[in-house]
Amino acid sequence: MSVSTNAAADRSVCAPLPVLGRDVTVPLVTGGEAVYAALDYAASAPALQRVWDDVAAYAPYYGSVHRGAGYLSQLSTDLFENARRTVADFLGCRPDDQVVFTRSTTDSLNLLAAALPQGTRVFVFETEHHASLLPWERRADVAVTYLNAPRTPRQAVDTLEKALAAREPYGPALVCVTGASNVTGELWPVRELAAAAHAHGARIVVDAAQLAPHHPVDLAALDADWVAFSGHKLYAPFGAGVLAGRADWLQDAEPYLAGGGASRTVSRRADGGVDVAWHTTAARHEAGSPNVIGAYAIASACQALTEAGFDALVAREQELIAKVRAGLAEVPEVRVLSLFGEDAPRVGVLSFVVDGWNSSHFAAALSAEYGIGVRDGLFCAHPLVRTLLGGESQDPGECGAPEGAPGERSLNAIRVSFGAGTPDEHVSRFLRAVRELVAEGARWSYRVEDGRCVPARGDVG
């Protein structure tokens, strides 16, 4: 999988898509206020205005799906199932694939973990987000092999092939891999990993939480078996997610939740118990009243991104990535984290450390003094960040005190992330703030509160 990084060659680069919160102002500790620069898309992206408008237009017609004869129920049922078809088209699903609506990527991968055949071997790189690193060991009858962090895409494929070839006994196997790293933004060689998995009789699931908002995802073209993503990262923060892909393991598994909607018929037995016939469709794993608004919001976001044109969205994002990387490269104290090297294709997610700065202190100063929202820490990918930093993380300590002398490694990182709704000005302001903080230091004093750096009350530095 690769994306073009030559945005200048594509004159179809589009303007930022309208998002909620684009005009929100926040107070600055030094006085006055600033328009908030939301540069934490990798955690949760703002809602597209289009998504908000579609949800608001539907809301008066909201009704319970599948089990009502009234007009609003019928309308909601049609909307819910049409949303499923829209998502299937967005993901390039094959005719026999199922789209299951969940709560999030984490929920989707836990669902798949619960559906694995007994004795499945799971192979997962230590570089995964915790959502795709942790669900598998909850099954006592599933064996997990954690693979070391590769340093090139080719090494990732070779490492997987060796691990799959060595597995004993030969039985069902699943590979779990990210599409784009939530730490470095680097694209992983999904198509090549899928080919390696299938050549050794294994299946593959792609954590597309960071990929789907930034880049087309085509299950059939990637030859992946499943894909999982979250609505709140796809500009649809209404509490829904998706697991899409092959139906057989899902059909054979016990329902993820037992209850109404998942059951087709329930009858009493002569011995006093009950017999249940479960659905074999996606409804099997969607017990209870589904989140129809969340599903509709995801479908609306899928349509909005498709209509905007992914080529144009990718081209514009590549311009922003190039601008951020060039700007950070001008500051010698800044080191951008990477597994695959500077030339690796990536989405709009970059993590970095600053010599002589505590990462929590730096992120707090960006927020309090410039109105810029980024993220600091280990980003729910602790093994990966520790590998990239070359050491263990620790509590931030005193905010005003550097972690060590300039040149010593930082023990946590700062992440800046952006997407289809990011104005150029937000990126320019971020780079200006980085330069000023490194050159001049913070203008305010900070203290540790509940493990985080926060501005000290009324204390100019």
CSV table of C-alpha atoms in Angstrom, one decimal:
chain,number,residue,atom,x,y,z
A,1,MET,CA,0.0,0.0,0.0
A,2,SER,CA,1.4,3.4,-0.9
A,3,VAL,CA,0.2,6.9,-1.4
A,4,SER,CA,1.6,9.6,-3.7
A,5,THR,CA,3.6,12.3,-1.8
A,6,ASN,CA,3.8,14.6,-4.8
A,7,ALA,CA,0.9,16.8,-4.0
A,8,ALA,CA,2.2,19.5,-6.3
A,9,ALA,CA,1.6,17.3,-9.3
A,10,ASP,CA,-2.1,17.0,-8.4
A,11,ARG,CA,-3.9,20.3,-8.9
A,12,SER,CA,-7.1,18.8,-7.5
A,13,VAL,CA,-6.0,19.5,-3.9
A,14,CYS,CA,-9.1,20.5,-2.1
A,15,ALA,CA,-9.9,23.0,0.7
A,16,PRO,CA,-10.4,21.7,4.3
A,17,LEU,CA,-13.8,20.0,4.8
A,18,PRO,CA,-16.0,22.0,7.2
A,19,VAL,CA,-16.0,20.5,10.7
A,20,LEU,CA,-17.7,21.4,14.0
A,21,GLY,CA,-15.6,23.5,16.3
A,22,ARG,CA,-13.6,25.3,13.5
A,23,ASP,CA,-14.5,28.7,15.1
A,24,VAL,CA,-14.2,27.8,18.8
A,25,THR,CA,-12.0,30.1,20.8
A,26,VAL,CA,-10.2,29.1,24.0
A,27,PRO,CA,-8.5,31.3,26.7
A,28,LEU,CA,-4.8,31.6,26.9
A,29,VAL,CA,-3.0,31.8,30.2
A,30,THR,CA,-1.0,34.8,29.0
A,31,GLY,CA,-4.2,36.7,28.3
A,32,GLY,CA,-6.7,36.9,25.5
A,33,GLU,CA,-7.9,33.9,23.5
A,34,ALA,CA,-7.2,32.1,20.3
A,35,VAL,CA,-9.1,30.0,17.8
A,36,TYR,CA,-8.6,26.4,18.9
A,37,ALA,CA,-6.2,24.5,16.7
A,38,ALA,CA,-7.4,20.9,17.0
A,39,LEU,CA,-4.3,18.8,16.1
A,40,ASP,CA,-5.3,15.6,17.9
A,41,TYR,CA,-7.2,13.9,15.1
A,42,ALA,CA,-5.6,10.6,15.8
A,43,ALA,CA,-7.5,10.4,19.2
A,44,SER,CA,-10.8,11.8,18.0
A,45,ALA,CA,-11.5,13.8,14.8
A,46,PRO,CA,-14.1,16.6,14.9
A,47,ALA,CA,-17.4,15.8,13.4
A,48,LEU,CA,-17.8,16.8,9.8
A,49,GLN,CA,-20.5,19.5,9.4
A,50,ARG,CA,-22.1,17.3,6.8
A,51,VAL,CA,-22.4,14.5,9.3
A,52,TRP,CA,-23.8,16.8,12.0
A,53,ASP,CA,-26.4,18.2,9.5
A,54,ASP,CA,-27.5,14.7,8.4
A,55,VAL,CA,-27.9,13.5,11.9
A,56,ALA,CA,-29.8,16.6,12.9
A,57,ALA,CA,-32.2,16.2,9.9
A,58,TYR,CA,-32.9,12.6,10.8
A,59,ALA,CA,-33.2,13.0,14.6
A,60,PRO,CA,-36.9,13.9,14.6
A,61,TYR,CA,-37.6,10.7,12.8
A,62,TYR,CA,-35.6,8.5,15.1
A,63,GLY,CA,-37.3,5.2,15.9
A,64,SER,CA,-36.4,1.7,17.0
A,65,VAL,CA,-35.2,-0.5,14.2
A,66,HIS,CA,-36.3,-3.9,12.9
A,67,ARG,CA,-39.2,-4.5,15.3
A,68,GLY,CA,-41.7,-1.8,14.7
A,69,ALA,CA,-44.6,-1.4,12.3
A,70,GLY,CA,-44.9,2.3,12.6
A,71,TYR,CA,-43.6,4.8,10.0
A,72,LEU,CA,-40.7,6.0,12.1
A,73,SER,CA,-39.5,2.5,12.9
A,74,GLN,CA,-39.7,1.5,9.3
A,75,LEU,CA,-37.9,4.6,8.2
A,76,SER,CA,-35.2,4.0,10.8
A,77,THR,CA,-34.8,0.4,9.7
A,78,ASP,CA,-34.3,1.4,6.1
A,79,LEU,CA,-31.8,4.1,7.1
A,80,PHE,CA,-29.9,1.6,9.3
A,81,GLU,CA,-29.6,-1.1,6.7
A,82,ASN,CA,-28.8,1.5,4.0
A,83,ALA,CA,-26.0,2.7,6.2
A,84,ARG,CA,-24.6,-0.9,6.3
A,85,ARG,CA,-24.6,-1.0,2.5
A,86,THR,CA,-22.9,2.5,2.3
A,87,VAL,CA,-20.1,1.3,4.6
A,88,ALA,CA,-19.7,-1.9,2.6
A,89,ASP,CA,-19.3,0.1,-0.6
A,90,PHE,CA,-16.8,2.5,1.2
A,91,LEU,CA,-14.7,-0.5,2.3
A,92,GLY,CA,-14.8,-2.4,-1.0
A,93,CYS,CA,-16.5,-5.4,0.6
A,94,ARG,CA,-17.0,-8.6,-1.3
A,95,PRO,CA,-20.6,-9.8,-2.0
A,96,ASP,CA,-20.5,-12.3,0.9
A,97,ASP,CA,-18.8,-10.1,3.5
A,98,GLN,CA,-20.7,-8.9,6.5
A,99,VAL,CA,-20.7,-5.4,8.0
A,100,VAL,CA,-21.3,-5.5,11.8
A,101,PHE,CA,-21.9,-2.3,13.7
A,102,THR,CA,-20.0,-2.1,17.0
A,103,ARG,CA,-19.0,0.6,19.4
A,104,SER,CA,-15.4,1.2,18.2
A,105,THR,CA,-12.3,-0.4,16.8
A,106,THR,CA,-11.6,-1.9,20.2
A,107,ASP,CA,-15.1,-3.4,20.4
A,108,SER,CA,-14.7,-4.8,16.8
A,109,LEU,CA,-11.5,-6.6,17.6
A,110,ASN,CA,-12.8,-8.0,20.8
A,111,LEU,CA,-15.8,-9.3,18.9
A,112,LEU,CA,-13.5,-11.0,16.4
A,113,ALA,CA,-11.4,-12.4,19.3
A,114,ALA,CA,-14.5,-13.9,20.8
A,115,ALA,CA,-15.4,-15.4,17.4
A,116,LEU,CA,-12.0,-17.2,16.7
A,117,PRO,CA,-12.2,-21.0,16.3
A,118,GLN,CA,-10.9,-22.9,19.2
A,119,GLY,CA,-7.1,-23.4,19.0
A,120,THR,CA,-6.5,-20.4,16.7
A,121,ARG,CA,-2.9,-19.0,16.7
A,122,VAL,CA,-2.8,-15.2,16.6
A,123,PHE,CA,0.2,-13.3,15.3
A,124,VAL,CA,0.5,-9.7,16.1
A,125,PHE,CA,3.4,-7.2,16.0
A,126,GLU,CA,4.3,-5.5,19.2
A,127,THR,CA,3.9,-2.2,17.4
A,128,GLU,CA,0.1,-2.4,17.5
A,129,HIS,CA,-2.3,-0.1,19.4
A,130,HIS,CA,-3.5,-1.8,22.5
A,131,ALA,CA,-6.9,-2.3,20.8
A,132,SER,CA,-5.4,-4.8,18.5
A,133,LEU,CA,-2.6,-6.0,20.8
A,134,LEU,CA,-4.6,-7.1,23.8
A,135,PRO,CA,-7.9,-8.8,23.0
A,136,TRP,CA,-6.5,-12.1,21.9
A,137,GLU,CA,-5.2,-13.4,25.2
A,138,ARG,CA,-8.6,-13.2,26.9
A,139,ARG,CA,-9.3,-16.5,25.2
A,140,ALA,CA,-7.7,-19.3,27.1
A,141,ASP,CA,-7.9,-21.6,24.1
A,142,VAL,CA,-6.1,-19.1,21.8
A,143,ALA,CA,-2.3,-18.9,21.5
A,144,VAL,CA,-0.7,-15.5,20.8
A,145,THR,CA,2.7,-14.9,19.2
A,146,TYR,CA,4.0,-11.3,19.6
A,147,LEU,CA,6.4,-10.3,16.8
A,148,ASN,CA,9.2,-7.9,17.3
A,149,ALA,CA,9.0,-4.4,15.8
A,150,PRO,CA,10.3,-4.5,12.2
A,151,ARG,CA,12.5,-1.7,10.9
A,152,THR,CA,11.4,-1.9,7.2
A,153,PRO,CA,8.2,-3.1,5.5
A,154,ARG,CA,10.1,-5.9,3.9
A,155,GLN,CA,11.3,-7.0,7.3
A,156,ALA,CA,7.7,-7.0,8.5
A,157,VAL,CA,6.7,-9.4,5.8
A,158,ASP,CA,9.8,-11.7,6.3
A,159,THR,CA,9.2,-11.8,10.1
A,160,LEU,CA,5.6,-12.8,9.6
A,161,GLU,CA,6.4,-15.5,7.0
A,162,LYS,CA,9.0,-17.1,9.3
A,163,ALA,CA,6.6,-17.1,12.3
A,164,LEU,CA,3.8,-18.6,10.2
A,165,ALA,CA,6.0,-21.2,8.7
A,166,ALA,CA,7.2,-22.3,12.1
A,167,ARG,CA,3.8,-22.7,13.8
A,168,GLU,CA,2.9,-26.0,15.2
A,169,PRO,CA,0.4,-27.5,15.2
A,170,TYR,CA,-1.0,-26.4,11.9
A,171,GLY,CA,-4.5,-25.1,12.4
A,172,PRO,CA,-6.5,-21.9,12.2
A,173,ALA,CA,-4.4,-18.7,12.4
A,174,LEU,CA,-5.0,-15.0,12.3
A,175,VAL,CA,-2.7,-12.1,11.7
A,176,CYS,CA,-3.6,-8.7,13.1
A,177,VAL,CA,-1.9,-5.6,11.8
A,178,THR,CA,-2.4,-1.9,11.7
A,179,GLY,CA,-3.1,-0.1,8.4
A,180,ALA,CA,-1.4,3.1,9.6
A,181,SER,CA,0.4,3.5,12.8
A,182,ASN,CA,-1.3,5.7,15.4
A,183,VAL,CA,2.2,6.7,16.6
A,184,THR,CA,4.3,7.4,13.5
A,185,GLY,CA,1.5,7.6,10.8
A,186,GLU,CA,3.5,5.2,8.7
A,187,LEU,CA,1.6,2.9,6.3
A,188,TRP,CA,2.1,-0.8,6.8
A,189,PRO,CA,2.5,-3.2,3.8
A,190,VAL,CA,-1.0,-4.7,4.3
A,191,ARG,CA,-1.4,-6.2,0.8
A,192,GLU,CA,2.0,-8.0,1.1
A,193,LEU,CA,1.2,-9.2,4.7
A,194,ALA,CA,-2.2,-10.5,3.5
A,195,ALA,CA,-0.5,-12.4,0.7
A,196,ALA,CA,2.0,-13.9,3.2
A,197,ALA,CA,-0.8,-14.8,5.6
A,198,HIS,CA,-2.9,-16.5,3.0
A,199,ALA,CA,0.1,-18.4,1.6
A,200,HIS,CA,0.5,-20.0,5.0
A,201,GLY,CA,-3.2,-20.7,5.5
A,202,ALA,CA,-3.8,-17.8,7.9
A,203,ARG,CA,-6.3,-15.0,7.8
A,204,ILE,CA,-5.7,-11.3,8.4
A,205,VAL,CA,-7.6,-8.5,10.1
A,206,VAL,CA,-6.6,-4.8,9.6
A,207,ASP,CA,-6.9,-2.2,12.3
A,208,ALA,CA,-7.9,0.7,10.1
A,209,ALA,CA,-8.7,3.2,12.8
A,210,GLN,CA,-6.0,5.5,11.5
A,211,LEU,CA,-6.1,4.4,7.9
A,212,ALA,CA,-9.8,4.8,7.0
A,213,PRO,CA,-10.0,8.5,7.7
A,214,HIS,CA,-6.9,9.3,5.6
A,215,HIS,CA,-6.7,6.8,2.8
A,216,PRO,CA,-9.0,4.6,0.7
A,217,VAL,CA,-9.6,1.1,2.2
A,218,ASP,CA,-10.5,-1.6,-0.2
A,219,LEU,CA,-11.0,-5.1,1.4
A,220,ALA,CA,-11.1,-6.9,-1.9
A,221,ALA,CA,-8.0,-5.1,-3.4
A,222,LEU,CA,-6.0,-5.6,-0.2
A,223,ASP,CA,-7.3,-9.3,0.0
A,224,ALA,CA,-7.8,-8.8,3.7
A,225,ASP,CA,-10.3,-10.9,5.6
A,226,TRP,CA,-11.6,-8.3,8.0
A,227,VAL,CA,-11.2,-4.6,8.7
A,228,ALA,CA,-12.1,-2.7,11.8
A,229,PHE,CA,-12.4,1.1,12.4
A,230,SER,CA,-14.1,3.7,14.7
A,231,GLY,CA,-16.6,6.3,13.8
A,232,HIS,CA,-15.0,8.9,16.1
A,233,LYS,CA,-11.8,8.9,14.1
A,234,LEU,CA,-13.8,9.1,10.8
A,235,TYR,CA,-15.4,12.4,11.7
A,236,ALA,CA,-18.5,10.7,13.1
A,237,PRO,CA,-18.2,10.8,16.9
A,238,PHE,CA,-21.5,9.2,17.8
A,239,GLY,CA,-20.4,6.0,19.6
A,240,ALA,CA,-20.2,3.5,16.7
A,241,GLY,CA,-17.6,1.4,15.0
A,242,VAL,CA,-17.4,-1.3,12.3
A,243,LEU,CA,-16.1,-4.8,11.8
A,244,ALA,CA,-16.4,-5.9,8.2
A,245,GLY,CA,-15.3,-9.0,6.4
A,246,ARG,CA,-15.8,-12.7,6.0
A,247,ALA,CA,-18.9,-14.1,7.5
A,248,ASP,CA,-18.1,-17.7,8.3
A,249,TRP,CA,-16.2,-17.4,11.6
A,250,LEU,CA,-18.8,-14.8,12.8
A,251,GLN,CA,-21.7,-17.1,11.8
A,252,ASP,CA,-20.2,-20.0,13.6
A,253,ALA,CA,-19.4,-18.2,16.8
A,254,GLU,CA,-21.7,-17.6,19.8
A,255,PRO,CA,-23.3,-14.2,19.7
A,256,TYR,CA,-21.1,-11.5,21.1
A,257,LEU,CA,-24.0,-10.5,23.3
A,258,ALA,CA,-27.1,-12.6,24.1
A,259,GLY,CA,-30.4,-10.9,23.8
A,260,GLY,CA,-33.1,-9.5,21.5
A,261,GLY,CA,-32.2,-8.8,18.0
A,262,ALA,CA,-29.5,-11.5,17.9
A,263,SER,CA,-32.1,-14.2,18.4
A,264,ARG,CA,-34.4,-15.4,15.6
A,265,THR,CA,-36.7,-17.6,17.7
A,266,VAL,CA,-36.7,-18.6,21.4
A,267,SER,CA,-38.8,-21.5,22.7
A,268,ARG,CA,-39.2,-23.4,26.0
A,269,ARG,CA,-38.1,-27.0,26.3
A,270,ALA,CA,-39.9,-29.7,28.1
A,271,ASP,CA,-37.1,-29.8,30.7
A,272,GLY,CA,-37.7,-26.1,31.5
A,273,GLY,CA,-34.8,-24.6,29.6
A,274,VAL,CA,-34.9,-22.6,26.4
A,275,ASP,CA,-33.9,-23.3,22.8
A,276,VAL,CA,-32.5,-20.4,20.8
A,277,ALA,CA,-32.1,-20.1,17.0
A,278,TRP,CA,-29.6,-17.2,16.5
A,279,HIS,CA,-29.4,-15.1,13.4
A,280,THR,CA,-26.7,-15.9,10.9
A,281,THR,CA,-26.6,-12.4,9.5
A,282,ALA,CA,-24.7,-9.4,11.1
A,283,ALA,CA,-27.6,-9.1,13.5
A,284,ARG,CA,-26.2,-12.2,15.3
A,285,HIS,CA,-23.6,-9.8,16.9
A,286,GLU,CA,-25.8,-6.7,17.3
A,287,ALA,CA,-28.1,-7.7,20.2
A,288,GLY,CA,-30.2,-5.0,21.8
A,289,SER,CA,-31.4,-1.8,20.2
A,290,PRO,CA,-28.6,-0.8,17.8
A,291,ASN,CA,-27.0,2.7,17.7
A,292,VAL,CA,-28.8,3.7,14.5
A,293,ILE,CA,-27.6,7.3,14.8
A,294,GLY,CA,-24.0,6.2,15.2
A,295,ALA,CA,-24.3,3.9,12.1
A,296,TYR,CA,-26.0,6.6,10.1
A,297,ALA,CA,-23.3,9.1,11.1
A,298,ILE,CA,-20.6,6.7,9.9
A,299,ALA,CA,-22.4,6.2,6.6
A,300,SER,CA,-22.7,10.0,6.2
A,301,ALA,CA,-19.0,10.4,6.8
A,302,CYS,CA,-18.2,7.7,4.3
A,303,GLN,CA,-20.3,9.5,1.7
A,304,ALA,CA,-18.8,12.8,2.5
A,305,LEU,CA,-15.2,11.6,2.1
A,306,THR,CA,-16.1,9.7,-1.1
A,307,GLU,CA,-17.8,12.7,-2.6
A,308,ALA,CA,-14.9,15.0,-1.7
A,309,GLY,CA,-12.6,12.6,-3.6
A,310,PHE,CA,-10.0,10.7,-1.7
A,311,ASP,CA,-7.3,11.6,-4.3
A,312,ALA,CA,-7.8,15.3,-3.5
A,313,LEU,CA,-8.0,14.6,0.3
A,314,VAL,CA,-4.8,12.6,0.2
A,315,ALA,CA,-3.0,15.1,-1.9
A,316,ARG,CA,-3.9,18.0,0.5
A,317,GLU,CA,-2.9,15.9,3.5
A,318,GLN,CA,0.4,15.1,1.9
A,319,GLU,CA,1.1,18.8,1.6
A,320,LEU,CA,0.4,19.3,5.3
A,321,ILE,CA,2.6,16.4,6.2
A,322,ALA,CA,5.4,17.8,4.1
A,323,LYS,CA,5.0,21.2,5.7
A,324,VAL,CA,5.1,19.7,9.3
A,325,ARG,CA,8.1,17.6,8.6
A,326,ALA,CA,10.0,20.4,6.9
A,327,GLY,CA,9.2,22.8,9.8
A,328,LEU,CA,10.2,20.3,12.5
A,329,ALA,CA,13.4,19.5,10.6
A,330,GLU,CA,14.4,23.1,11.0
A,331,VAL,CA,14.5,22.7,14.8
A,332,PRO,CA,17.6,20.7,15.7
A,333,GLU,CA,16.2,19.9,19.1
A,334,VAL,CA,13.3,18.0,17.6
A,335,ARG,CA,13.4,14.3,16.7
A,336,VAL,CA,10.5,12.8,14.8
A,337,LEU,CA,9.9,9.1,15.6
A,338,SER,CA,9.8,6.5,12.8
A,339,LEU,CA,10.0,2.8,12.3
A,340,PHE,CA,10.5,2.7,8.5
A,341,GLY,CA,12.6,5.8,7.9
A,342,GLU,CA,12.0,9.3,6.6
A,343,ASP,CA,10.9,8.1,3.1
A,344,ALA,CA,8.1,5.8,4.4
A,345,PRO,CA,4.6,6.8,3.1
A,346,ARG,CA,2.4,8.0,6.0
A,347,VAL,CA,-0.8,9.7,7.0
A,348,GLY,CA,-1.2,12.8,9.0
A,349,VAL,CA,0.1,11.5,12.3
A,350,LEU,CA,3.6,12.3,13.6
A,351,SER,CA,5.2,11.9,17.0
A,352,PHE,CA,8.3,13.6,18.2
A,353,VAL,CA,10.5,14.4,21.2
A,354,VAL,CA,12.2,17.7,22.1
A,355,ASP,CA,15.7,17.6,23.7
A,356,GLY,CA,15.6,19.1,27.2
A,357,TRP,CA,11.8,19.1,27.4
A,358,ASN,CA,9.4,17.0,29.3
A,359,SER,CA,6.8,16.0,26.7
A,360,SER,CA,3.9,16.7,29.0
A,361,HIS,CA,5.3,20.1,29.7
A,362,PHE,CA,5.7,20.9,26.0
A,363,ALA,CA,2.2,19.8,25.2
A,364,ALA,CA,0.7,21.7,28.1
A,365,ALA,CA,2.5,24.9,26.9
A,366,LEU,CA,1.2,24.4,23.4
A,367,SER,CA,-2.3,24.3,24.7
A,368,ALA,CA,-2.1,27.0,27.5
A,369,GLU,CA,0.0,29.6,25.6
A,370,TYR,CA,-1.0,29.0,22.0
A,371,GLY,CA,-4.4,27.3,22.0
A,372,ILE,CA,-3.1,24.2,20.2
A,373,GLY,CA,-4.3,20.8,21.1
A,374,VAL,CA,-1.9,17.9,20.7
A,375,ARG,CA,-1.3,14.7,22.7
A,376,ASP,CA,1.6,13.5,24.8
A,377,GLY,CA,2.4,10.1,26.4
A,378,LEU,CA,2.6,6.6,25.0
A,379,PHE,CA,-0.6,6.8,22.9
A,380,CYS,CA,-2.0,3.3,23.9
A,381,ALA,CA,0.9,1.8,22.1
A,382,HIS,CA,3.4,1.4,24.9
A,383,PRO,CA,5.7,-1.3,23.5
A,384,LEU,CA,6.0,0.6,20.2
A,385,VAL,CA,6.8,4.0,21.8
A,386,ARG,CA,9.3,2.5,24.2
A,387,THR,CA,11.0,0.8,21.3
A,388,LEU,CA,11.2,4.1,19.4
A,389,LEU,CA,12.4,6.0,22.4
A,390,GLY,CA,14.9,3.3,23.4
A,391,GLY,CA,13.8,3.1,27.0
A,392,GLU,CA,11.0,2.9,29.6
A,393,SER,CA,8.5,5.6,30.3
A,394,GLN,CA,8.2,7.2,33.7
A,395,ASP,CA,6.1,9.8,35.5
A,396,PRO,CA,6.7,13.3,34.2
A,397,GLY,CA,8.2,14.7,37.4
A,398,GLU,CA,8.5,18.5,37.8
A,399,CYS,CA,7.0,20.2,34.7
A,400,GLY,CA,9.6,23.0,34.7
A,401,ALA,CA,12.5,20.7,35.0
A,402,PRO,CA,14.0,19.1,31.9
A,403,GLU,CA,14.1,15.3,31.8
A,404,GLY,CA,17.9,15.6,31.3
A,405,ALA,CA,20.5,17.7,29.6
A,406,PRO,CA,19.9,18.6,25.9
A,407,GLY,CA,20.5,15.5,23.8
A,408,GLU,CA,19.3,13.0,26.3
A,409,ARG,CA,16.3,11.0,25.2
A,410,SER,CA,12.7,11.9,26.2
A,411,LEU,CA,10.8,9.2,28.0
A,412,ASN,CA,7.4,10.1,26.5
A,413,ALA,CA,6.5,11.6,23.2
A,414,ILE,CA,4.3,14.4,21.7
A,415,ARG,CA,1.9,13.6,18.8
A,416,VAL,CA,0.5,16.0,16.3
A,417,SER,CA,-2.3,14.7,14.0
A,418,PHE,CA,-4.5,16.3,11.4
A,419,GLY,CA,-6.8,15.5,8.6
A,420,ALA,CA,-9.5,16.6,6.2
A,421,GLY,CA,-10.7,19.4,8.4
A,422,THR,CA,-7.4,21.0,9.3
A,423,PRO,CA,-6.7,24.5,8.0
A,424,ASP,CA,-3.2,25.4,6.9
A,425,GLU,CA,-3.1,28.2,9.5
A,426,HIS,CA,-3.3,25.6,12.3
A,427,VAL,CA,-0.2,23.8,11.0
A,428,SER,CA,1.6,27.1,10.6
A,429,ARG,CA,0.7,28.2,14.1
A,430,PHE,CA,1.9,24.8,15.5
A,431,LEU,CA,5.3,25.1,13.8
A,432,ARG,CA,5.7,28.7,15.0
A,433,ALA,CA,4.9,27.7,18.5
A,434,VAL,CA,7.4,24.8,18.5
A,435,ARG,CA,10.1,27.2,17.3
A,436,GLU,CA,9.3,29.7,20.0
A,437,LEU,CA,9.1,27.3,22.8
A,438,VAL,CA,12.4,25.7,21.9
A,439,ALA,CA,14.1,29.0,21.4
A,440,GLU,CA,12.6,31.0,24.3
A,441,GLY,CA,11.1,28.5,26.7
A,442,ALA,CA,7.6,28.6,28.2
A,443,ARG,CA,6.2,32.0,29.3
A,444,TRP,CA,4.3,30.4,32.1
A,445,SER,CA,5.1,28.2,35.1
A,446,TYR,CA,3.6,24.6,35.2
A,447,ARG,CA,3.1,22.0,37.9
A,448,VAL,CA,2.1,18.4,38.1
A,449,GLU,CA,-1.5,17.6,38.9
A,450,ASP,CA,-2.9,14.0,38.8
A,451,GLY,CA,0.2,13.0,36.8
A,452,ARG,CA,-0.1,15.7,34.2
A,453,CYS,CA,1.5,19.1,33.6
A,454,VAL,CA,-0.9,22.0,34.0
A,455,PRO,CA,-0.5,25.7,34.2
A,456,ALA,CA,0.3,27.1,37.7
A,457,ARG,CA,-2.3,29.6,38.8
A,458,GLY,CA,-1.4,33.1,38.0
A,459,ASP,CA,2.3,32.4,37.8
A,460,VAL,CA,4.1,33.9,34.8
A,461,GLY,CA,7.4,32.1,34.1
